[in-house]
JSON list of C-alpha atoms in Angstrom, two decimals:
[
{"chain": "A", "resi": 291, "resn": "UNK", "atom": "CA", "xyz": [172.84, 117.93, 198.52]},
{"chain": "A", "resi": 292, "resn": "UNK", "atom": "CA", "xyz": [175.14, 121.09, 197.82]},
{"chain": "A", "resi": 293, "resn": "UNK", "atom": "CA", "xyz": [173.56, 121.73, 194.42]},
{"chain": "A", "resi": 294, "resn": "UNK", "atom": "CA", "xyz": [169.90, 121.08, 196.04]},
{"chain": "A", "resi": 295, "resn": "UNK", "atom": "CA", "xyz": [170.74, 124.05, 198.69]},
{"chain": "A", "resi": 296, "resn": "UNK", "atom": "CA", "xyz": [172.18, 125.80, 195.97]},
{"chain": "A", "resi": 297, "resn": "UNK", "atom": "CA", "xyz": [168.93, 125.66, 193.59]},
{"chain": "A", "resi": 298, "resn": "UNK", "atom": "CA", "xyz": [166.93, 126.53, 196.12]},
{"chain": "A", "resi": 299, "resn": "UNK", "atom": "CA", "xyz": [169.31, 129.36, 197.35]},
{"chain": "A", "resi": 300, "resn": "UNK", "atom": "CA", "xyz": [168.59, 130.76, 194.38]},
{"chain": "A", "resi": 301, "resn": "UNK", "atom": "CA", "xyz": [165.18, 130.32, 194.11]},
{"chain": "A", "resi": 302, "resn": "UNK", "atom": "CA", "xyz": [164.52, 132.44, 197.27]},
{"chain": "A", "resi": 303, "resn": "UNK", "atom": "CA", "xyz": [166.69, 135.20, 195.99]},
{"chain": "A", "resi": 304, "resn": "UNK", "atom": "CA", "xyz": [164.69, 135.14, 192.42]},
{"chain": "A", "resi": 305, "resn": "UNK", "atom": "CA", "xyz": [161.41, 134.72, 194.36]},
{"chain": "A", "resi": 306, "resn": "UNK", "atom": "CA", "xyz": [161.91, 137.88, 197.08]},
{"chain": "A", "resi": 307, "resn": "UNK", "atom": "CA", "xyz": [163.67, 139.73, 193.73]},
{"chain": "A", "resi": 308, "resn": "UNK", "atom": "CA", "xyz": [160.34, 138.95, 191.79]},
{"chain": "A", "resi": 309, "resn": "UNK", "atom": "CA", "xyz": [157.84, 140.05, 194.72]},
{"chain": "A", "resi": 310, "resn": "UNK", "atom": "CA", "xyz": [160.03, 143.56, 194.95]},
{"chain": "A", "resi": 311, "resn": "UNK", "atom": "CA", "xyz": [160.41, 144.21, 191.41]},
{"chain": "A", "resi": 312, "resn": "UNK", "atom": "CA", "xyz": [156.63, 143.45, 191.42]},
{"chain": "A", "resi": 313, "resn": "UNK", "atom": "CA", "xyz": [155.19, 145.73, 194.15]},
{"chain": "A", "resi": 314, "resn": "UNK", "atom": "CA", "xyz": [157.52, 148.21, 192.61]},
{"chain": "A", "resi": 315, "resn": "UNK", "atom": "CA", "xyz": [155.56, 147.58, 189.37]},
{"chain": "A", "resi": 316, "resn": "UNK", "atom": "CA", "xyz": [152.47, 148.79, 191.84]},
{"chain": "A", "resi": 317, "resn": "UNK", "atom": "CA", "xyz": [153.52, 151.67, 193.08]},
{"chain": "A", "resi": 318, "resn": "UNK", "atom": "CA", "xyz": [154.46, 153.00, 189.66]},
{"chain": "A", "resi": 319, "resn": "UNK", "atom": "CA", "xyz": [151.13, 151.88, 187.54]},
{"chain": "A", "resi": 320, "resn": "UNK", "atom": "CA", "xyz": [147.63, 153.40, 188.43]},
{"chain": "A", "resi": 321, "resn": "UNK", "atom": "CA", "xyz": [145.29, 150.05, 188.75]},
{"chain": "A", "resi": 322, "resn": "UNK", "atom": "CA", "xyz": [142.79, 152.37, 187.53]},
{"chain": "A", "resi": 323, "resn": "UNK", "atom": "CA", "xyz": [144.53, 152.96, 184.35]},
{"chain": "A", "resi": 324, "resn": "UNK", "atom": "CA", "xyz": [143.30, 149.41, 182.83]},
{"chain": "A", "resi": 325, "resn": "UNK", "atom": "CA", "xyz": [139.40, 148.38, 181.90]},
{"chain": "A", "resi": 326, "resn": "UNK", "atom": "CA", "xyz": [139.75, 145.80, 184.22]},
{"chain": "A", "resi": 327, "resn": "UNK", "atom": "CA", "xyz": [141.67, 144.06, 187.04]},
{"chain": "A", "resi": 328, "resn": "UNK", "atom": "CA", "xyz": [142.66, 140.75, 184.59]},
{"chain": "A", "resi": 329, "resn": "UNK", "atom": "CA", "xyz": [144.21, 144.01, 181.95]},
{"chain": "A", "resi": 330, "resn": "UNK", "atom": "CA", "xyz": [145.82, 145.61, 185.11]},
{"chain": "A", "resi": 331, "resn": "UNK", "atom": "CA", "xyz": [147.12, 141.91, 186.91]},
{"chain": "A", "resi": 332, "resn": "UNK", "atom": "CA", "xyz": [148.54, 141.06, 183.32]},
{"chain": "A", "resi": 333, "resn": "UNK", "atom": "CA", "xyz": [150.26, 143.90, 182.84]},
{"chain": "A", "resi": 334, "resn": "UNK", "atom": "CA", "xyz": [151.52, 144.44, 186.20]},
{"chain": "A", "resi": 335, "resn": "UNK", "atom": "CA", "xyz": [153.06, 140.41, 185.52]},
{"chain": "A", "resi": 336, "resn": "UNK", "atom": "CA", "xyz": [154.02, 141.45, 182.25]},
{"chain": "A", "resi": 337, "resn": "UNK", "atom": "CA", "xyz": [156.30, 144.17, 183.27]},
{"chain": "A", "resi": 338, "resn": "UNK", "atom": "CA", "xyz": [157.15, 142.65, 186.34]},
{"chain": "A", "resi": 339, "resn": "UNK", "atom": "CA", "xyz": [158.76, 139.76, 184.47]},
{"chain": "A", "resi": 340, "resn": "UNK", "atom": "CA", "xyz": [160.50, 142.62, 181.72]},
{"chain": "A", "resi": 341, "resn": "UNK", "atom": "CA", "xyz": [162.40, 144.16, 184.26]},
{"chain": "A", "resi": 342, "resn": "UNK", "atom": "CA", "xyz": [163.82, 141.00, 185.52]},
{"chain": "A", "resi": 343, "resn": "UNK", "atom": "CA", "xyz": [164.97, 140.45, 181.77]},
{"chain": "A", "resi": 344, "resn": "UNK", "atom": "CA", "xyz": [162.32, 138.07, 180.40]},
{"chain": "A", "resi": 345, "resn": "UNK", "atom": "CA", "xyz": [160.01, 138.91, 177.64]},
{"chain": "A", "resi": 346, "resn": "UNK", "atom": "CA", "xyz": [157.53, 137.28, 175.61]},
{"chain": "A", "resi": 347, "resn": "UNK", "atom": "CA", "xyz": [159.21, 137.80, 172.24]},
{"chain": "A", "resi": 348, "resn": "UNK", "atom": "CA", "xyz": [162.69, 136.63, 173.23]},
{"chain": "A", "resi": 349, "resn": "UNK", "atom": "CA", "xyz": [162.44, 133.07, 171.08]},
{"chain": "A", "resi": 350, "resn": "UNK", "atom": "CA", "xyz": [165.06, 131.95, 173.34]},
{"chain": "A", "resi": 351, "resn": "UNK", "atom": "CA", "xyz": [163.51, 132.74, 176.99]},
{"chain": "A", "resi": 352, "resn": "UNK", "atom": "CA", "xyz": [160.27, 132.80, 175.82]},
{"chain": "A", "resi": 353, "resn": "UNK", "atom": "CA", "xyz": [159.33, 128.66, 177.76]},
{"chain": "A", "resi": 354, "resn": "UNK", "atom": "CA", "xyz": [161.18, 131.08, 180.61]},
{"chain": "A", "resi": 355, "resn": "UNK", "atom": "CA", "xyz": [158.36, 133.60, 180.15]},
{"chain": "A", "resi": 356, "resn": "UNK", "atom": "CA", "xyz": [155.10, 132.04, 180.29]},
{"chain": "A", "resi": 357, "resn": "UNK", "atom": "CA", "xyz": [156.52, 129.49, 182.74]},
{"chain": "A", "resi": 358, "resn": "UNK", "atom": "CA", "xyz": [157.13, 132.44, 185.47]},
{"chain": "A", "resi": 359, "resn": "UNK", "atom": "CA", "xyz": [154.02, 134.46, 184.11]},
{"chain": "A", "resi": 360, "resn": "UNK", "atom": "CA", "xyz": [152.03, 131.65, 185.35]},
{"chain": "A", "resi": 361, "resn": "UNK", "atom": "CA", "xyz": [153.99, 130.99, 188.33]},
{"chain": "A", "resi": 362, "resn": "UNK", "atom": "CA", "xyz": [153.36, 134.98, 189.00]},
{"chain": "A", "resi": 363, "resn": "UNK", "atom": "CA", "xyz": [149.87, 134.72, 188.46]},
{"chain": "A", "resi": 364, "resn": "UNK", "atom": "CA", "xyz": [149.39, 131.89, 190.52]},
{"chain": "A", "resi": 365, "resn": "UNK", "atom": "CA", "xyz": [151.12, 134.00, 193.52]},
{"chain": "A", "resi": 366, "resn": "UNK", "atom": "CA", "xyz": [150.45, 137.58, 192.79]},
{"chain": "A", "resi": 367, "resn": "UNK", "atom": "CA", "xyz": [146.84, 137.66, 190.74]},
{"chain": "A", "resi": 368, "resn": "UNK", "atom": "CA", "xyz": [144.58, 137.39, 193.50]},
{"chain": "A", "resi": 369, "resn": "UNK", "atom": "CA", "xyz": [146.57, 140.00, 195.45]},
{"chain": "A", "resi": 370, "resn": "UNK", "atom": "CA", "xyz": [146.43, 142.28, 192.31]},
{"chain": "A", "resi": 371, "resn": "UNK", "atom": "CA", "xyz": [142.61, 141.54, 191.50]},
{"chain": "A", "resi": 372, "resn": "UNK", "atom": "CA", "xyz": [141.78, 142.51, 195.10]},
{"chain": "A", "resi": 373, "resn": "UNK", "atom": "CA", "xyz": [143.99, 145.56, 194.72]},
{"chain": "A", "resi": 374, "resn": "UNK", "atom": "CA", "xyz": [142.19, 146.38, 191.41]},
{"chain": "A", "resi": 375, "resn": "UNK", "atom": "CA", "xyz": [138.92, 146.27, 192.83]},
{"chain": "A", "resi": 376, "resn": "UNK", "atom": "CA", "xyz": [139.65, 148.16, 196.37]},
{"chain": "A", "resi": 377, "resn": "UNK", "atom": "CA", "xyz": [140.85, 150.95, 193.78]},
{"chain": "A", "resi": 378, "resn": "UNK", "atom": "CA", "xyz": [139.01, 151.46, 191.11]},
{"chain": "A", "resi": 379, "resn": "UNK", "atom": "CA", "xyz": [135.98, 148.87, 192.26]},
{"chain": "A", "resi": 380, "resn": "UNK", "atom": "CA", "xyz": [132.34, 150.48, 191.54]},
{"chain": "A", "resi": 381, "resn": "UNK", "atom": "CA", "xyz": [130.73, 151.29, 194.55]},
{"chain": "A", "resi": 382, "resn": "UNK", "atom": "CA", "xyz": [127.47, 149.33, 195.33]},
{"chain": "A", "resi": 383, "resn": "UNK", "atom": "CA", "xyz": [124.59, 151.67, 195.11]},
{"chain": "A", "resi": 384, "resn": "UNK", "atom": "CA", "xyz": [122.98, 151.96, 198.52]},
{"chain": "A", "resi": 385, "resn": "UNK", "atom": "CA", "xyz": [119.63, 151.98, 198.70]},
{"chain": "A", "resi": 386, "resn": "UNK", "atom": "CA", "xyz": [117.48, 154.59, 200.14]},
{"chain": "A", "resi": 387, "resn": "UNK", "atom": "CA", "xyz": [115.16, 152.59, 202.85]},
{"chain": "A", "resi": 388, "resn": "UNK", "atom": "CA", "xyz": [112.87, 155.00, 202.66]},
{"chain": "A", "resi": 389, "resn": "UNK", "atom": "CA", "xyz": [112.23, 154.86, 199.18]}
]
């Protein structure tokens, strides 16, 4: 039981650290510097994992990187897409009713 509690505590701390780091990266990265919402989300997640010490090119941690990348995209991807669209989305043309 103690092991389970310790694992859960570590997972919670990691989740909080990942969230904080991701929002720091969002603050430092302008979404309109990217060509699409997908590129923006993927880059933010990649930068976040890099700051947490995970690199997809590190053979020893590549599997961990891939797993965490998928988790982060499932957890934060939609939020990043929405943020990108709100800041950089194409404005819909307003039709003039008199035309």
